Amino acid sequence: MTQRTQIHGLQVATVLADFINQQVLPGTGVAPDAFWKGFDAIVTELAPKNAALLAERDRLQLELDRWHAAHPGPINDMPAYRKFLEGIGYLVPVPAEVRASATNVDDELALQAGPQLVVPVLNARYALNAANARWGSLYDALYGTDVIPETEGFEKTRGYNPARGAKVIAYARNVLDQAVPLAGASHTDATFYAVISGQLQVTLKNGQTTALADPAQFVGYQGQAEAPSSVLLRHNGNHLDIRIDRGTPIGKDDPAGISDVVLESALSTIMDLEDSVAVVDADDKVAAYSNWLGILQGTLTEEVTKNGKSFTRGLNPDREYTTPAGGKLALHGRSLMFVRNVGHLMTNPAILFDGGKEIPEGILDAVVTSTIAMHDLKRKDQAGSIRNSRKGSVYIVKPKMHGPAEVAFASLLFSRVETLLGLPANTVKLGIMDEERRTSVNLKACIAEAAPRVAFINTGFLDRTGDEIHTAMYSGAMMRKPLMKNANWLRAYEMSNVQIGLACGLRGRAQIGKGMWAMPDLMAEMMKQKIAQPQSGANTAWVPSPTAATLHALHYLQVDVASLAKDMEVFVNEHKSLAMEDNLLNAILQIPVALVPFWTRAEIQAELDNNVQGILGYVVRWIDQGVGCSKVPDIHNVGLMEDRATLRISSQHIANWLLHGVVTEALVTQTFERMAAVVDGQNAGDELYQKMAGNFKTSMAYQAALDLVFKGKAQPSGYTEPLLHAWRLKVKAAA
């Protein structure tokens, strides 16, 4: 039984009450009694509104199920379909003019363009690595990944491979030549960098000197002007730091003494309380909130052991340089951090109200994470302190919202929290994740409901596809997953998100983001494909690791997103009919249903094997070990970053095929049993792993995985959280 403390009308798990009273509230200026009284009032007012929104989701889904069952297959009469959606309130009128108006948005979101990390806040080491990934070694990123192919002679050996290192250096010099070129020469020919009379002077192998082709790109240095240890350059709003140290193994053999090229990499990071964590009760919540508190107080540390040596990792300080004119320049040493709260669906037993009801978890997150952020806001004027927002804002990403009414509710919730904490209106900025179909087709109206708060919109293929399948579950058997990625609805969705964001004035005020590259070991392929995201006009995109952030940062040196977005905004505003109306909306509303499901038995089994193996590989860690995000080997042993979004699409896909007779319950069960042995083998090196094969009746992880498929059709919006939470709580209770 959870020990609870009665505070006003709330029955608070004592571990959470103590954490808030003893660690969170001191230093915020908010008195405990006022806090809990205000918290109680927020729950009393907004919990019923939260429940009403969920009831509206259920009503709409019932209407959709009936319509799609009566009109199976692709949408052949789009006007009739749109009229139906408008009639049930699924499609709302498009506002004539929407202008985002958020103020005090930090430059990393409003003005710069670069990679974004998403990290489970429960893992302190990952959280610190992500926060510190603002700056990354290009040499390390190239040497350690397949961007430099491991052809004969250029392998990653046990020690340093000079031949491979030479390829890394050549690659990095090419980056410098493309982003910050010299006048009439190459950085490859440089032997000495110096600052002479406020200008960068570069000595070449032939003894001549040159300067930057654009002298304005030189913005600072460290060390002595005549022999700097660092040369700071800027291109497309982002920084490159040439590190010079002839005393290092790399620098001593370099003609110019260059030991590394450090790039401004992860401009922002989302500390995640949602899809990448397994948080089901008060103990889990306190662990997650504690790390968020430590990040914003600047006190979070973690003991790390590398190569037999232990050290304490903390947050990096800001980086200090001398400007060309001799002044001081300080650059943020860490990513700008969002916190991702949970959506509107789940409740949590950490707090009970109204006679024993669990608190809506989104309300709990909004109150506690914003209160924790007070520690950052209070340090706004303290020179030298580790700060997150220098503009005095709190950044909260809100996932899985369905349409404008739910965005309006989130904004109302944040306003109530601001009143509770005595913050100015719109201090809390909102990140709208455009990952549910009802949000995609009403995105302009969603932005309108939170125009003074919106600091971020993005797209996400996996959740968006999971919702697509569930929304039109009765329309027929869905395409195989690889084909969905090339379907017109998805292309239209990705394009529409950017165009609507620009039409609503997000340029210069907010991020327009794109989704994750899920294969952290396949960086060469990422470098080929992910450049399409900045080329689309999006000023950020998700990456799975600090290394990936440094490599993806190269794309923002190649693409001037700010200029591109400015041109696109002009075009969108001159051709407003293209932004969302009709053409894109009609394409988005098409259903990725197979015209005729004529797959062979081998194709069906291959799709089933892929889905089931992915489900089991993720769920077994979630349920048994409480790991919400990890690199899970797929059926081909390629490591994929898996979270609940990947689980949602896989489980809904099988549930859809079951409903339409493409597969049988017996075939699905047989596949689960066979894939359990495969997943057991892939996890053979994990001492904490509990086998599923042969333990089908007793393995709670295996039973949870079955539930996700066989009960998938009945899950609200196809979400996996209700079943995962229930099974994880059983495992914790049994332990």
XYZ file of C-alpha atoms in Angstrom:
735
model
C 0.000 0.000 0.000
C 1.233 3.488 -0.902
C 1.702 5.716 2.144
C -0.251 8.929 1.601
C -0.492 12.377 3.119
C -3.797 14.266 3.035
C -3.210 17.843 1.842
C -6.383 19.839 1.284
C -8.476 17.662 -1.027
C -5.534 15.654 -2.343
C -4.244 12.328 -1.087
C -0.599 12.651 -2.043
C 1.879 9.779 -1.979
C 4.097 10.758 0.917
C 7.276 10.263 -1.107
C 5.998 12.837 -3.625
C 4.727 15.243 -0.967
C 8.087 15.173 0.820
C 9.984 15.675 -2.423
C 7.924 18.729 -3.359
C 7.918 20.254 0.118
C 11.563 19.617 0.905
C 13.329 19.840 -2.452
C 11.161 21.614 -5.006
C 9.427 24.468 -3.192
C 12.386 25.893 -1.189
C 13.904 28.645 -3.277
C 10.867 29.172 -5.491
C 9.192 31.767 -3.282
C 5.995 29.681 -3.245
C 4.727 28.737 0.227
C 3.784 25.053 0.671
C 0.211 25.672 1.832
C -0.472 28.095 -1.012
C 1.015 25.626 -3.463
C -1.106 22.675 -2.350
C -4.260 24.731 -2.045
C -3.753 26.036 -5.572
C -2.866 22.572 -6.867
C -6.061 21.184 -5.358
C -8.085 23.945 -7.033
C -6.518 23.198 -10.422
C -7.352 19.504 -10.140
C -10.905 20.213 -8.993
C -11.517 22.585 -11.904
C -9.684 20.855 -14.733
C -9.929 17.097 -14.092
C -13.592 17.021 -15.251
C -12.657 19.000 -18.384
C -9.875 16.490 -19.051
C -12.367 13.626 -18.743
C -14.802 15.360 -21.097
C -12.096 15.670 -23.768
C -11.391 11.939 -23.538
C -15.104 11.203 -23.821
C -15.177 13.305 -26.979
C -12.362 11.196 -28.419
C -14.449 8.077 -27.782
C -17.545 9.621 -29.381
C -15.678 10.595 -32.517
C -13.992 7.196 -32.806
C -17.368 5.455 -32.627
C -18.668 7.684 -35.436
C -15.548 6.975 -37.507
C -15.807 3.238 -36.960
C -19.382 3.259 -38.228
C -18.556 5.353 -41.283
C -15.486 3.375 -42.320
C -17.287 0.063 -41.840
C -20.028 1.320 -44.147
C -17.558 2.813 -46.681
C -14.569 0.416 -46.759
C -11.463 1.002 -48.813
C -9.800 4.237 -49.953
C -11.801 7.463 -49.871
C -13.534 7.638 -53.253
C -15.837 10.562 -52.472
C -13.710 13.114 -50.650
C -16.378 15.851 -50.509
C -18.770 13.416 -48.813
C -16.081 12.278 -46.393
C -15.157 15.829 -45.478
C -18.818 16.715 -44.997
C -19.139 13.752 -42.636
C -16.039 14.803 -40.667
C -17.325 18.362 -40.410
C -20.744 17.141 -39.318
C -19.404 15.150 -36.374
C -17.012 17.939 -35.324
C -13.835 16.134 -36.366
C -12.944 18.827 -38.895
C -13.363 22.369 -37.601
C -13.508 25.606 -39.634
C -10.080 26.883 -40.661
C -9.357 30.258 -39.024
C -8.949 33.024 -41.586
C -5.771 34.450 -40.074
C -3.542 32.999 -37.364
C -0.389 34.703 -36.133
C 1.827 33.108 -33.523
C 2.766 35.749 -30.992
C 5.011 34.073 -28.415
C 7.593 36.409 -26.919
C 10.755 35.782 -24.897
C 11.614 32.689 -26.932
C 15.294 31.764 -26.752
C 17.406 32.038 -29.893
C 17.996 28.274 -30.076
C 14.315 27.871 -30.947
C 13.468 31.122 -32.668
C 16.535 32.023 -34.702
C 18.966 29.119 -34.967
C 18.479 25.885 -36.877
C 19.995 22.625 -35.718
C 19.497 19.134 -34.297
C 17.299 18.220 -31.341
C 17.779 15.334 -28.931
C 15.045 13.470 -27.054
C 16.247 11.676 -23.933
C 14.585 9.705 -21.103
C 14.859 11.955 -18.080
C 14.854 8.898 -15.799
C 18.387 8.082 -16.923
C 20.704 10.671 -15.358
C 23.682 9.713 -17.498
C 21.719 10.022 -20.735
C 20.182 13.292 -19.556
C 23.581 14.794 -18.804
C 25.051 13.559 -22.091
C 22.170 15.131 -23.988
C 22.330 18.424 -22.113
C 26.073 18.590 -22.811
C 25.646 17.684 -26.485
C 25.392 21.354 -27.440
C 29.001 21.009 -28.599
C 30.398 17.876 -30.211
C 33.698 16.658 -31.595
C 33.470 16.202 -35.356
C 36.650 14.108 -35.295
C 35.127 11.667 -32.790
C 31.792 11.522 -34.626
C 33.491 10.691 -37.916
C 36.102 8.285 -36.555
C 33.586 6.248 -34.548
C 30.844 5.823 -37.159
C 30.320 4.395 -40.606
C 30.408 7.855 -42.197
C 34.055 6.883 -42.727
C 33.728 3.384 -44.264
C 35.762 0.598 -42.675
C 37.393 -0.493 -45.878
C 40.655 -2.419 -45.762
C 43.263 -0.428 -43.915
C 40.791 2.095 -42.540
C 39.136 0.004 -39.820
C 38.433 1.075 -36.249
C 41.224 -0.828 -34.533
C 41.844 -1.425 -30.837
C 44.215 1.524 -30.813
C 44.269 4.620 -32.975
C 44.417 3.920 -36.710
C 46.378 6.781 -38.351
C 45.045 5.912 -41.809
C 41.468 6.199 -40.613
C 42.393 9.347 -38.719
C 43.747 10.894 -41.906
C 40.394 10.316 -43.609
C 38.639 11.972 -40.690
C 40.916 15.002 -40.895
C 40.424 15.281 -44.653
C 36.638 15.108 -44.217
C 36.724 17.815 -41.533
C 38.938 20.079 -43.652
C 36.404 19.756 -46.455
C 33.673 20.826 -44.016
C 35.708 23.924 -43.170
C 36.304 24.681 -46.844
C 32.576 24.478 -47.564
C 31.267 26.341 -44.500
C 34.026 28.849 -43.679
C 36.286 28.987 -46.764
C 39.567 30.813 -46.997
C 40.202 33.389 -49.673
C 41.972 31.630 -52.536
C 43.148 28.680 -50.466
C 42.075 25.582 -48.569
C 42.195 24.872 -44.838
C 44.128 21.762 -45.891
C 47.036 24.070 -46.759
C 46.988 25.928 -43.422
C 49.996 25.714 -41.108
C 49.206 28.472 -38.628
C 46.175 30.430 -37.432
C 46.611 33.808 -35.740
C 44.554 36.853 -34.865
C 46.197 40.000 -36.199
C 44.552 43.387 -35.579
C 41.194 41.700 -34.949
C 41.291 39.642 -38.149
C 41.947 35.943 -38.652
C 45.177 35.427 -40.537
C 46.075 31.978 -41.880
C 49.594 31.012 -42.903
C 49.798 28.491 -45.730
C 52.316 25.783 -46.612
C 53.883 28.024 -49.250
C 54.596 30.685 -46.636
C 51.936 33.086 -47.861
C 49.061 34.298 -45.686
C 45.371 34.590 -46.366
C 42.141 35.331 -44.563
C 38.586 34.094 -44.545
C 36.649 34.635 -47.755
C 34.072 36.299 -45.505
C 35.936 37.913 -42.592
C 32.657 38.380 -40.701
C 32.578 34.624 -40.071
C 35.370 35.005 -37.507
C 33.665 35.712 -34.177
C 36.124 34.818 -31.426
C 39.121 32.919 -30.097
C 40.652 31.461 -26.958
C 44.257 31.736 -25.815
C 46.720 34.268 -27.121
C 45.851 36.224 -30.247
C 49.190 35.485 -31.880
C 48.808 31.724 -31.239
C 45.196 30.918 -30.297
C 44.126 27.580 -28.846
C 40.702 27.991 -30.416
C 39.327 29.793 -33.457
C 35.565 30.335 -33.362
C 33.765 30.710 -36.685
C 30.098 31.029 -37.588
C 28.033 29.914 -40.580
C 24.256 29.883 -41.018
C 23.972 31.071 -37.415
C 25.860 28.097 -35.945
C 29.395 27.884 -34.630
C 32.465 25.862 -35.549
C 35.367 25.789 -33.095
C 38.770 24.885 -34.526
C 40.759 23.496 -31.586
C 44.527 23.979 -31.827
C 46.855 22.032 -29.532
C 50.216 20.746 -30.761
C 50.660 18.869 -27.497
C 47.974 16.301 -28.323
C 48.518 13.077 -30.315
C 46.440 14.473 -33.190
C 47.610 18.073 -33.047
C 51.328 17.249 -32.938
C 51.195 15.702 -36.409
C 48.855 18.274 -37.937
C 50.535 21.007 -40.014
C 48.395 23.678 -38.307
C 48.297 21.953 -34.934
C 44.549 21.328 -35.229
C 43.515 18.697 -32.701
C 39.768 18.763 -33.400
C 36.893 20.612 -34.998
C 34.052 21.076 -32.519
C 30.590 21.847 -33.877
C 27.606 23.469 -32.269
C 25.405 20.387 -32.357
C 22.265 19.710 -30.300
C 20.831 23.211 -29.988
C 17.918 21.868 -27.971
C 17.008 18.742 -26.031
C 13.688 17.347 -24.877
C 13.917 15.830 -21.403
C 11.222 13.218 -21.735
C 8.617 12.142 -19.188
C 6.511 10.408 -21.828
C 7.184 7.827 -24.541
C 10.803 7.046 -23.685
C 10.282 6.305 -19.979
C 8.415 3.721 -17.913
C 6.863 5.845 -15.157
C 3.812 4.302 -13.515
C 3.658 5.412 -9.853
C 4.835 7.966 -7.309
C 8.297 6.435 -6.867
C 8.906 6.599 -10.613
C 7.593 10.148 -10.785
C 9.888 11.339 -8.004
C 12.899 9.737 -9.695
C 12.066 11.483 -12.980
C 11.225 14.835 -11.401
C 14.448 14.682 -9.346
C 16.553 14.547 -12.490
C 14.635 17.441 -14.044
C 15.215 19.412 -10.834
C 18.932 18.570 -10.867
C 19.240 19.625 -14.508
C 17.617 23.012 -13.894
C 19.456 23.624 -10.624
C 22.707 22.671 -12.338
C 23.453 20.092 -9.643
C 22.763 16.783 -11.395
C 25.840 14.542 -11.501
C 26.538 10.935 -12.344
C 29.492 8.687 -11.608
C 30.876 7.355 -14.876
C 33.520 4.690 -15.501
C 35.378 4.708 -18.822
C 38.448 2.710 -19.757
C 38.871 1.651 -16.134
C 38.767 5.223 -14.811
C 35.918 6.740 -12.815
C 34.907 10.370 -12.822
C 31.925 12.549 -11.983
C 29.962 13.954 -14.912
C 27.997 17.167 -14.473
C 26.670 19.938 -16.665
C 29.123 21.761 -18.892
C 29.761 25.443 -18.149
C 29.280 28.155 -20.749
C 32.070 28.646 -23.280
C 34.018 31.904 -23.097
C 35.897 33.538 -25.963
C 37.595 36.803 -26.795
C 35.901 38.685 -29.607
C 37.910 40.022 -32.564
C 37.636 43.499 -31.027
C 39.010 42.257 -27.702
C 35.735 41.970 -25.807
C 34.169 38.971 -24.123
C 31.809 36.456 -25.736
C 29.967 33.761 -23.757
C 28.164 30.975 -25.579
C 25.700 28.569 -24.008
C 27.510 25.384 -23.025
C 24.396 23.230 -22.987
C 21.346 22.450 -25.069
C 18.275 24.545 -24.431
C 15.977 22.144 -22.640
C 12.314 21.382 -23.027
C 10.512 18.946 -20.775
C 7.946 16.684 -22.418
C 4.935 16.118 -20.189
C 2.549 13.235 -20.789
C -0.611 13.718 -22.848
C -4.194 13.986 -21.655
C -4.998 10.259 -21.548
C -3.340 8.680 -18.534
C -3.926 8.996 -14.814
C -1.377 8.228 -12.120
C -1.775 6.881 -8.564
C 0.801 9.351 -7.217
C -2.099 11.617 -6.156
C -5.729 10.716 -5.501
C -8.631 13.183 -5.435
C -12.421 13.228 -5.245
C -12.831 10.128 -3.114
C -9.957 8.100 -4.536
C -9.729 8.928 -8.246
C -6.237 8.983 -9.753
C -5.019 12.395 -10.848
C -4.826 13.107 -14.601
C -1.119 12.658 -15.167
C -0.865 15.608 -17.543
C -2.088 17.941 -14.790
C 0.417 16.473 -12.359
C 3.288 16.938 -14.823
C 2.303 20.500 -15.714
C 2.229 21.631 -12.089
C 5.377 19.888 -10.899
C 7.659 20.434 -13.918
C 6.709 24.118 -14.098
C 7.327 24.560 -10.381
C 10.728 22.938 -10.769
C 11.464 25.361 -13.618
C 11.100 28.217 -11.127
C 14.642 27.385 -10.025
C 15.881 28.291 -13.486
C 13.739 31.426 -13.724
C 14.955 32.652 -10.331
C 18.575 32.553 -11.555
C 17.871 34.800 -14.531
C 19.961 37.678 -13.219
C 22.704 35.668 -11.499
C 25.887 36.120 -13.509
C 27.879 32.968 -14.144
C 25.133 30.583 -13.075
C 24.147 27.560 -15.121
C 20.890 28.592 -16.712
C 18.527 27.082 -19.214
C 16.362 29.893 -20.584
C 18.012 33.298 -20.744
C 14.708 34.818 -21.840
C 12.739 33.721 -18.780
C 10.590 31.025 -20.386
C 9.604 27.468 -19.492
C 9.383 25.061 -22.426
C 6.911 22.170 -22.246
C 6.261 19.774 -25.109
C 2.723 18.423 -25.033
C 2.257 15.183 -26.981
C -0.723 13.256 -28.314
C -3.265 16.077 -28.383
C -6.281 15.556 -30.624
C -7.419 18.797 -32.187
C -7.814 22.422 -31.124
C -10.013 21.851 -28.065
C -7.268 19.763 -26.478
C -4.622 22.386 -27.306
C -6.877 25.012 -25.726
C -7.129 22.848 -22.618
C -3.342 22.567 -22.386
C -3.056 26.345 -22.667
C -5.705 26.799 -19.969
C -3.838 24.366 -17.726
C -0.607 26.290 -18.163
C -2.369 29.567 -17.383
C -3.688 28.105 -14.126
C -0.181 26.940 -13.249
C 1.230 30.399 -13.985
C -1.340 31.927 -11.637
C -0.451 29.385 -8.946
C 3.260 30.188 -9.222
C 2.895 33.939 -9.699
C 4.410 33.862 -13.189
C 3.588 36.326 -15.978
C 1.058 35.102 -18.520
C 2.542 32.901 -21.257
C 5.776 32.232 -19.392
C 5.117 28.561 -20.113
C 5.704 27.936 -23.805
C 3.964 25.086 -25.578
C 5.375 22.535 -27.989
C 2.585 21.037 -30.092
C 3.401 17.583 -31.375
C 1.521 17.143 -34.624
C 1.313 13.368 -34.301
C -2.435 12.686 -34.211
C -4.648 12.844 -37.285
C -7.203 15.238 -35.779
C -4.392 17.680 -34.995
C -2.872 17.373 -38.481
C -6.117 18.230 -40.265
C -6.837 21.109 -37.861
C -3.285 22.349 -37.270
C -3.952 26.010 -38.004
C -6.857 26.004 -35.526
C -4.618 24.267 -32.987
C -1.969 26.975 -33.277
C -4.683 29.626 -32.976
C -5.752 28.211 -29.595
C -2.286 28.774 -28.139
C -0.847 31.502 -30.355
C 0.914 33.366 -27.482
C 2.559 30.152 -26.284
C 3.570 28.103 -29.318
C 7.335 27.654 -29.463
C 7.441 24.356 -31.346
C 5.499 22.154 -33.729
C 6.775 18.934 -35.215
C 5.839 15.809 -37.113
C 6.250 12.202 -36.042
C 5.768 9.339 -38.499
C 5.261 6.545 -35.970
C 2.565 7.928 -33.680
C 0.941 9.626 -36.657
C 0.753 6.290 -38.486
C -0.462 4.473 -35.387
C -3.289 6.967 -35.096
C -3.995 6.689 -38.824
C -4.462 2.933 -38.490
C -6.673 3.167 -35.417
C -8.772 6.038 -36.761
C -9.665 4.082 -39.906
C -9.448 0.615 -38.353
C -12.649 -0.538 -40.071
C -11.799 0.775 -43.549
C -9.863 -2.352 -44.497
C -6.458 -3.996 -44.240
C -3.702 -1.413 -44.063
C -0.694 -1.380 -46.369
C 2.507 -3.040 -45.260
C 4.504 -0.614 -43.151
C 7.321 0.099 -45.650
C 4.757 1.248 -48.223
C 3.113 3.625 -45.749
C 6.295 5.704 -45.646
C 5.850 6.525 -49.330
C 2.081 7.022 -49.268
C 0.680 10.379 -50.384
C -1.002 11.098 -47.050
C 2.335 11.016 -45.236
C 4.117 13.237 -47.755
C 1.244 15.718 -47.622
C 1.291 15.663 -43.814
C 5.012 16.453 -43.657
C 4.661 19.281 -46.181
C 1.519 20.699 -44.606
C 3.124 20.940 -41.166
C 5.896 23.229 -42.447
C 3.647 25.328 -44.652
C 1.064 25.915 -41.927
C 3.787 26.753 -39.416
C 5.220 29.354 -41.771
C 1.782 30.713 -42.683
C 1.046 31.169 -38.972
C 4.210 33.191 -38.404
C 6.348 30.653 -36.565
C 9.492 31.685 -38.457
C 11.654 33.678 -36.076
C 9.461 32.730 -33.116
C 9.455 28.941 -32.842
C 10.784 25.625 -34.021
C 9.228 23.697 -36.881
C 10.541 20.200 -36.372
C 10.824 16.810 -38.026
C 11.015 13.308 -36.627
C 13.627 10.854 -35.452
C 16.337 8.934 -37.250
C 15.865 5.647 -35.400
C 19.053 3.777 -36.430
C 21.931 5.141 -34.340
C 24.497 2.804 -35.904
C 23.684 3.743 -39.514
C 25.100 7.241 -39.642
C 26.263 7.125 -43.260
C 22.706 6.478 -44.368
C 21.461 9.222 -42.033
C 23.823 11.669 -43.712
C 22.287 10.782 -47.081
C 18.661 11.006 -46.042
C 18.269 13.462 -43.183
C 19.408 16.521 -45.120
C 15.906 16.449 -46.638
C 14.531 17.732 -43.338
C 16.294 21.119 -43.283
C 15.701 21.289 -47.031
C 11.968 21.111 -46.261
C 12.194 24.368 -44.302
C 12.135 22.725 -40.869
C 14.630 24.276 -38.465
C 15.107 21.213 -36.279
C 14.888 17.428 -36.447
C 15.271 14.652 -33.900
C 18.434 12.577 -33.615
C 19.102 9.522 -31.412
C 22.467 10.418 -29.854
C 24.988 13.214 -29.284
C 27.136 11.720 -32.045
C 24.209 11.829 -34.454
C 23.588 15.441 -33.417
C 27.134 16.436 -34.387
C 26.804 14.734 -37.764
C 23.317 16.106 -38.452
C 24.662 19.575 -37.559
C 26.611 19.373 -40.825
C 23.316 19.520 -42.710
C 22.498 22.888 -41.130
C 25.887 24.172 -42.269
C 24.991 23.065 -45.791
C 21.411 24.406 -45.788
C 20.636 28.005 -44.861
C 17.298 27.170 -43.266
C 16.575 30.752 -42.194
C 16.793 32.070 -45.766
C 14.944 29.066 -47.153
C 12.101 29.436 -44.650
C 11.854 33.159 -45.400
C 11.439 32.441 -49.109
C 8.960 29.657 -48.396
C 6.919 31.915 -46.120
C 6.577 34.476 -48.904
C 5.477 31.762 -51.313
C 2.996 30.244 -48.837
C 1.413 33.597 -48.096
C 1.130 34.404 -51.803
C -0.464 31.018 -52.521
C -2.525 30.447 -49.390
C -4.814 27.998 -51.133
C -1.860 25.592 -51.274
C -1.007 25.820 -47.565
C -3.700 23.527 -46.236
C -6.917 24.040 -48.128
C -8.206 21.285 -50.334
C -5.148 19.797 -52.047
C -3.051 19.005 -48.989
C -6.045 18.346 -46.768
C -7.535 15.915 -49.261
C -4.221 14.085 -49.526
C -3.829 13.907 -45.739
C -7.336 12.462 -45.403
C -6.620 9.559 -47.738
C -6.446 6.242 -45.873
C -3.357 3.990 -46.351
C -5.574 0.975 -46.904
C -4.544 -1.706 -49.395
C -6.672 -1.653 -52.542
C -6.651 -5.456 -52.589
C -4.714 -7.322 -49.869
C -3.195 -9.853 -52.277
C 0.011 -10.512 -50.362
C 1.633 -13.912 -50.511
C 1.859 -16.081 -47.426
C 5.582 -15.302 -47.225
C 4.952 -11.540 -47.371
C 2.302 -11.758 -44.666
C 4.578 -13.810 -42.437
C 7.501 -11.451 -43.003
C 5.395 -8.458 -41.967
C 4.094 -10.355 -38.957
C 7.571 -11.491 -37.909
C 8.879 -7.936 -38.123
C 6.028 -6.478 -36.062
C 5.982 -9.204 -33.414
C 9.739 -9.268 -32.910
C 9.741 -5.489 -32.457
C 6.875 -5.626 -29.977
C 8.496 -8.320 -27.852
C 11.962 -6.754 -27.982
C 10.629 -3.487 -26.606
C 7.943 -4.729 -24.211
C 10.157 -7.225 -22.387
C 12.458 -4.430 -21.225
C 9.590 -2.043 -20.453
C 7.640 -4.501 -18.310
C 10.420 -6.444 -16.602
C 13.070 -3.738 -16.186
C 11.220 -0.432 -16.485
C 13.300 0.641 -19.503
C 11.201 2.973 -21.645
C 13.656 3.587 -24.495
C 16.664 1.652 -25.658
C 18.453 0.421 -28.731
C 16.571 -2.759 -29.551
C 17.845 -5.088 -32.289
C 15.270 -5.616 -35.008
C 14.651 -8.909 -36.773
C 17.770 -8.291 -38.893
C 19.824 -7.387 -35.779
C 19.955 -3.713 -36.751
C 19.743 -1.606 -33.598
C 16.675 0.654 -33.552
C 15.803 3.294 -30.974
C 12.428 2.015 -29.803
C 9.827 3.796 -27.695
C 6.061 3.608 -27.275
C 5.444 5.233 -30.660
C 7.086 2.316 -32.465
C 5.115 -0.074 -30.291
C 1.833 1.648 -31.129
C 2.203 1.302 -34.879
C 3.290 -2.357 -34.717
C 0.516 -3.464 -32.372
C -2.168 -1.528 -34.245
C -0.981 -2.918 -37.567
C -1.428 -6.519 -36.402
C -4.767 -5.688 -34.753
C -5.930 -4.253 -38.074
C -4.854 -7.337 -40.020
C -6.590 -9.550 -37.452
C -9.824 -7.590 -37.829
C -9.800 -7.983 -41.600
C -8.758 -11.621 -41.719
C -5.304 -11.153 -43.216
C -3.912 -13.108 -40.270
C -5.534 -15.424 -37.740
C -5.247 -15.485 -33.972
C -3.520 -18.851 -34.231
C -0.922 -17.558 -36.691
C -0.258 -14.503 -34.558
C 0.161 -16.645 -31.445
C 2.526 -19.025 -33.229
C 4.571 -16.058 -34.404
C 4.747 -14.638 -30.896
C 6.019 -17.941 -29.522
C 8.649 -18.270 -32.245
C 9.786 -14.643 -31.956
C 10.032 -14.909 -28.160
C 12.913 -17.337 -28.635
C 14.550 -14.945 -31.104
C 14.301 -12.030 -28.666
C 15.597 -14.228 -25.823
C 18.660 -14.987 -27.936
C 19.218 -11.321 -28.757
C 19.222 -10.528 -25.025
C 21.424 -13.436 -23.952
C 24.101 -11.082 -22.607
C 21.751 -9.194 -20.268
C 22.035 -10.526 -16.706
C 18.729 -8.905 -15.744
C 16.825 -10.396 -18.670
C 14.036 -12.910 -17.990
C 13.328 -15.395 -20.761
C 9.898 -15.525 -22.344
C 10.169 -18.707 -24.424
C 8.918 -21.635 -22.382
C 7.417 -19.233 -19.830
C 4.447 -18.048 -21.865
C 1.962 -18.436 -18.991
C 4.132 -16.820 -16.332
C 6.024 -14.086 -18.192
C 4.138 -10.872 -17.568
C 6.101 -9.186 -20.349
C 4.942 -11.818 -22.827
C 1.341 -11.556 -21.645
C 1.506 -7.772 -21.974
C 2.767 -8.091 -25.537
C -0.137 -10.391 -26.431
C -2.610 -7.954 -24.884
C -1.278 -5.091 -26.984
C -2.272 -6.981 -30.122
C -5.354 -8.967 -29.134
C -6.847 -6.053 -27.193
C -5.380 -3.452 -29.551
C -8.606 -2.597 -31.364
C -10.270 -1.637 -28.072
C -7.452 0.584 -26.794
C -8.201 4.343 -26.754
C -6.720 5.762 -29.961
C -4.605 2.622 -30.124
C -2.369 3.819 -27.302
C -0.197 1.286 -25.501
C 0.088 3.117 -22.176
C -2.984 1.696 -20.396
C -1.878 -1.909 -20.871
C 1.815 -1.241 -20.283
C 1.143 0.631 -17.054
C -1.198 -2.065 -15.743
C 1.301 -4.864 -16.395
C 4.283 -2.880 -15.082
C 2.402 -2.196 -11.838
C 1.760 -5.948 -11.511
C 5.467 -6.670 -11.940
C 6.409 -4.045 -9.351
C 3.812 -5.380 -6.918
C 5.094 -8.935 -7.365
C 8.668 -7.778 -6.749
